[in-house]
Amino acid sequence: MKEVLAVIRMNQIGRTKQALVDAGFPGFNAVKVTGRGRQAIEAEAVEALNQNPEYATEVLPLLGRIPRLIPKRLLSIIVPDEQVEPVVTALIRTNQTRNPGDGKIFVLPVTETVRVRTGEIGRVALDEMTG
């Protein structure tokens, strides 16, 4: 079993949710998170300066030093090993704009799964249609 963690843009959660359901993965968790990548200058700030160049002398020296955290969504999807590729493909297809900030996907091993209600262990505990 694997856990697919995906960090995506906040405004993509609706499309991503539908894409996962359409791909056969209706069960997942999502939480609001904040974070940042390695980009020192944010596109929104540069665009604002382009619109208001009179602020450039005040703002430009600060851009690289302000580690602003960006709101994102973190999705966690637990799947059998053979279903990792379809989940990752659906996430990329839905969230890829080819712009910085599209997100990241991490695939981690899951050593055990237990359904709390029934005590079922392993793959059967993942299947929402059993138990």
PDB file of C-alpha atoms in Angstrom:
ATOM      1  CA  MET A   1       0.000   0.000   0.000  1.00  0.00           C
ATOM      2  CA  LYS A   2       1.054   3.575  -0.637  1.00  0.00           C
ATOM      3  CA  GLU A   3       0.058   7.017   0.523  1.00  0.00           C
ATOM      4  CA  VAL A   4      -0.088   9.610  -2.226  1.00  0.00           C
ATOM      5  CA  LEU A   5       0.325  13.099  -0.742  1.00  0.00           C
ATOM      6  CA  ALA A   6      -0.464  15.968  -3.072  1.00  0.00           C
ATOM      7  CA  VAL A   7       0.013  19.664  -2.393  1.00  0.00           C
ATOM      8  CA  ILE A   8      -2.195  21.627  -4.789  1.00  0.00           C
ATOM      9  CA  ARG A   9      -3.522  25.144  -5.308  1.00  0.00           C
ATOM     10  CA  MET A  10      -6.542  26.058  -3.184  1.00  0.00           C
ATOM     11  CA  ASN A  11      -8.632  26.910  -6.235  1.00  0.00           C
ATOM     12  CA  GLN A  12      -8.090  23.439  -7.733  1.00  0.00           C
ATOM     13  CA  ILE A  13      -9.718  21.393  -4.971  1.00  0.00           C
ATOM     14  CA  GLY A  14     -13.130  21.114  -6.680  1.00  0.00           C
ATOM     15  CA  ARG A  15     -11.686  19.972 -10.011  1.00  0.00           C
ATOM     16  CA  THR A  16      -9.260  17.616  -8.272  1.00  0.00           C
ATOM     17  CA  LYS A  17     -11.991  16.079  -6.126  1.00  0.00           C
ATOM     18  CA  GLN A  18     -14.084  15.393  -9.237  1.00  0.00           C
ATOM     19  CA  ALA A  19     -11.096  14.006 -11.165  1.00  0.00           C
ATOM     20  CA  LEU A  20     -10.296  11.576  -8.338  1.00  0.00           C
ATOM     21  CA  VAL A  21     -13.926  10.436  -8.108  1.00  0.00           C
ATOM     22  CA  ASP A  22     -14.066  10.015 -11.907  1.00  0.00           C
ATOM     23  CA  ALA A  23     -10.844   7.967 -11.793  1.00  0.00           C
ATOM     24  CA  GLY A  24     -12.360   5.652  -9.158  1.00  0.00           C
ATOM     25  CA  PHE A  25     -10.767   7.114  -6.015  1.00  0.00           C
ATOM     26  CA  PRO A  26     -13.593   8.716  -3.998  1.00  0.00           C
ATOM     27  CA  GLY A  27     -11.939   8.246  -0.601  1.00  0.00           C
ATOM     28  CA  PHE A  28      -9.288  10.728   0.503  1.00  0.00           C
ATOM     29  CA  ASN A  29      -8.535  13.370   3.101  1.00  0.00           C
ATOM     30  CA  ALA A  30      -7.870  17.047   2.449  1.00  0.00           C
ATOM     31  CA  VAL A  31      -6.609  19.740   4.781  1.00  0.00           C
ATOM     32  CA  LYS A  32      -5.769  23.397   4.368  1.00  0.00           C
ATOM     33  CA  VAL A  33      -2.041  24.032   4.712  1.00  0.00           C
ATOM     34  CA  THR A  34       0.389  26.868   4.098  1.00  0.00           C
ATOM     35  CA  GLY A  35       3.861  26.594   2.693  1.00  0.00           C
ATOM     36  CA  ARG A  36       6.269  27.849   0.111  1.00  0.00           C
ATOM     37  CA  GLY A  37       8.526  26.540  -2.570  1.00  0.00           C
ATOM     38  CA  ARG A  38      11.989  27.782  -3.306  1.00  0.00           C
ATOM     39  CA  GLN A  39      10.956  30.772  -5.398  1.00  0.00           C
ATOM     40  CA  ALA A  40      12.176  33.930  -3.696  1.00  0.00           C
ATOM     41  CA  ILE A  41      10.043  36.370  -5.699  1.00  0.00           C
ATOM     42  CA  GLU A  42       6.354  35.802  -6.100  1.00  0.00           C
ATOM     43  CA  ALA A  43       4.634  36.430  -9.404  1.00  0.00           C
ATOM     44  CA  GLU A  44       1.781  38.355  -7.756  1.00  0.00           C
ATOM     45  CA  ALA A  45       4.221  40.815  -6.191  1.00  0.00           C
ATOM     46  CA  VAL A  46       6.022  41.373  -9.471  1.00  0.00           C
ATOM     47  CA  GLU A  47       2.721  41.929 -11.266  1.00  0.00           C
ATOM     48  CA  ALA A  48       1.632  44.422  -8.576  1.00  0.00           C
ATOM     49  CA  LEU A  49       4.893  46.309  -9.050  1.00  0.00           C
ATOM     50  CA  ASN A  50       4.326  46.373 -12.796  1.00  0.00           C
ATOM     51  CA  GLN A  51       0.948  47.975 -12.142  1.00  0.00           C
ATOM     52  CA  ASN A  52       2.323  50.425  -9.519  1.00  0.00           C
ATOM     53  CA  PRO A  53       6.001  51.095 -10.296  1.00  0.00           C
ATOM     54  CA  GLU A  54       6.087  54.030  -7.873  1.00  0.00           C
ATOM     55  CA  TYR A  55       6.416  51.504  -5.007  1.00  0.00           C
ATOM     56  CA  ALA A  56       9.380  49.651  -6.525  1.00  0.00           C
ATOM     57  CA  THR A  57      12.098  51.352  -4.472  1.00  0.00           C
ATOM     58  CA  GLU A  58      10.334  50.364  -1.236  1.00  0.00           C
ATOM     59  CA  VAL A  59       9.161  46.870  -2.138  1.00  0.00           C
ATOM     60  CA  LEU A  60      11.895  45.355  -4.320  1.00  0.00           C
ATOM     61  CA  PRO A  61      14.536  45.115  -1.561  1.00  0.00           C
ATOM     62  CA  LEU A  62      12.048  43.181   0.620  1.00  0.00           C
ATOM     63  CA  LEU A  63      10.818  40.608  -1.904  1.00  0.00           C
ATOM     64  CA  GLY A  64      13.575  38.042  -1.409  1.00  0.00           C
ATOM     65  CA  ARG A  65      13.555  38.404   2.368  1.00  0.00           C
ATOM     66  CA  ILE A  66       9.871  37.937   3.104  1.00  0.00           C
ATOM     67  CA  PRO A  67       9.143  34.192   3.349  1.00  0.00           C
ATOM     68  CA  ARG A  68       5.413  34.504   2.706  1.00  0.00           C
ATOM     69  CA  LEU A  69       3.488  31.269   3.173  1.00  0.00           C
ATOM     70  CA  ILE A  70       1.028  30.432   0.419  1.00  0.00           C
ATOM     71  CA  PRO A  71      -2.319  28.736   1.205  1.00  0.00           C
ATOM     72  CA  LYS A  72      -2.570  25.279  -0.378  1.00  0.00           C
ATOM     73  CA  ARG A  73      -4.500  22.023   0.021  1.00  0.00           C
ATOM     74  CA  LEU A  74      -2.851  18.794   1.100  1.00  0.00           C
ATOM     75  CA  LEU A  75      -4.547  15.624  -0.115  1.00  0.00           C
ATOM     76  CA  SER A  76      -3.831  12.171   1.303  1.00  0.00           C
ATOM     77  CA  ILE A  77      -4.943   9.156  -0.727  1.00  0.00           C
ATOM     78  CA  ILE A  78      -4.126   5.596   0.429  1.00  0.00           C
ATOM     79  CA  VAL A  79      -4.148   3.053  -2.403  1.00  0.00           C
ATOM     80  CA  PRO A  80      -2.810  -0.401  -3.254  1.00  0.00           C
ATOM     81  CA  ASP A  81       0.597  -0.255  -4.971  1.00  0.00           C
ATOM     82  CA  GLU A  82      -0.817  -0.939  -8.440  1.00  0.00           C
ATOM     83  CA  GLN A  83      -3.173   2.064  -8.214  1.00  0.00           C
ATOM     84  CA  VAL A  84      -0.509   4.702  -7.537  1.00  0.00           C
ATOM     85  CA  GLU A  85       0.020   5.528 -11.219  1.00  0.00           C
ATOM     86  CA  PRO A  86      -3.658   6.255 -12.019  1.00  0.00           C
ATOM     87  CA  VAL A  87      -3.951   8.498  -8.940  1.00  0.00           C
ATOM     88  CA  VAL A  88      -0.768  10.408  -9.786  1.00  0.00           C
ATOM     89  CA  THR A  89      -1.850  10.735 -13.427  1.00  0.00           C
ATOM     90  CA  ALA A  90      -5.243  12.159 -12.404  1.00  0.00           C
ATOM     91  CA  LEU A  91      -3.577  14.623 -10.033  1.00  0.00           C
ATOM     92  CA  ILE A  92      -1.092  15.838 -12.642  1.00  0.00           C
ATOM     93  CA  ARG A  93      -3.685  16.060 -15.420  1.00  0.00           C
ATOM     94  CA  THR A  94      -5.981  18.153 -13.217  1.00  0.00           C
ATOM     95  CA  ASN A  95      -3.428  20.449 -11.571  1.00  0.00           C
ATOM     96  CA  GLN A  96      -0.693  21.014 -14.150  1.00  0.00           C
ATOM     97  CA  THR A  97      -0.680  24.571 -15.538  1.00  0.00           C
ATOM     98  CA  ARG A  98       3.092  24.541 -16.218  1.00  0.00           C
ATOM     99  CA  ASN A  99       3.467  27.542 -13.900  1.00  0.00           C
ATOM    100  CA  PRO A 100       5.359  27.721 -10.612  1.00  0.00           C
ATOM    101  CA  GLY A 101       3.117  26.760  -7.714  1.00  0.00           C
ATOM    102  CA  ASP A 102       1.297  23.872  -9.412  1.00  0.00           C
ATOM    103  CA  GLY A 103       2.222  21.704  -6.430  1.00  0.00           C
ATOM    104  CA  LYS A 104       4.063  18.532  -5.502  1.00  0.00           C
ATOM    105  CA  ILE A 105       3.179  14.852  -5.239  1.00  0.00           C
ATOM    106  CA  PHE A 106       4.862  12.482  -2.793  1.00  0.00           C
ATOM    107  CA  VAL A 107       4.418   8.696  -2.699  1.00  0.00           C
ATOM    108  CA  LEU A 108       5.111   7.038   0.650  1.00  0.00           C
ATOM    109  CA  PRO A 109       4.928   3.440   1.837  1.00  0.00           C
ATOM    110  CA  VAL A 110       2.095   2.439   4.166  1.00  0.00           C
ATOM    111  CA  THR A 111       2.935  -0.524   6.365  1.00  0.00           C
ATOM    112  CA  GLU A 112      -0.556  -1.293   7.658  1.00  0.00           C
ATOM    113  CA  THR A 113      -4.182  -0.200   7.436  1.00  0.00           C
ATOM    114  CA  VAL A 114      -6.882  -0.963  10.005  1.00  0.00           C
ATOM    115  CA  ARG A 115     -10.584  -0.172   9.721  1.00  0.00           C
ATOM    116  CA  VAL A 116     -11.541   1.115  13.170  1.00  0.00           C
ATOM    117  CA  ARG A 117     -15.205   0.066  13.010  1.00  0.00           C
ATOM    118  CA  THR A 118     -14.585  -3.622  12.181  1.00  0.00           C
ATOM    119  CA  GLY A 119     -10.932  -4.210  12.995  1.00  0.00           C
ATOM    120  CA  GLU A 120     -10.268  -5.400   9.434  1.00  0.00           C
ATOM    121  CA  ILE A 121      -6.598  -5.235   8.507  1.00  0.00           C
ATOM    122  CA  GLY A 122      -4.776  -4.721   5.209  1.00  0.00           C
ATOM    123  CA  ARG A 123      -6.163  -4.139   1.753  1.00  0.00           C
ATOM    124  CA  VAL A 124      -9.728  -5.062   2.736  1.00  0.00           C
ATOM    125  CA  ALA A 125      -9.707  -2.128   5.174  1.00  0.00           C
ATOM    126  CA  LEU A 126      -9.218   0.234   2.201  1.00  0.00           C
ATOM    127  CA  ASP A 127     -12.272  -0.960   0.297  1.00  0.00           C
ATOM    128  CA  GLU A 128     -15.220   1.211   1.285  1.00  0.00           C
ATOM    129  CA  MET A 129     -17.688  -1.292  -0.156  1.00  0.00           C
ATOM    130  CA  THR A 130     -16.789  -4.004   2.377  1.00  0.00           C
ATOM    131  CA  GLY A 131     -17.187  -4.267   6.112  1.00  0.00           C
TER     132      GLY A 131
END
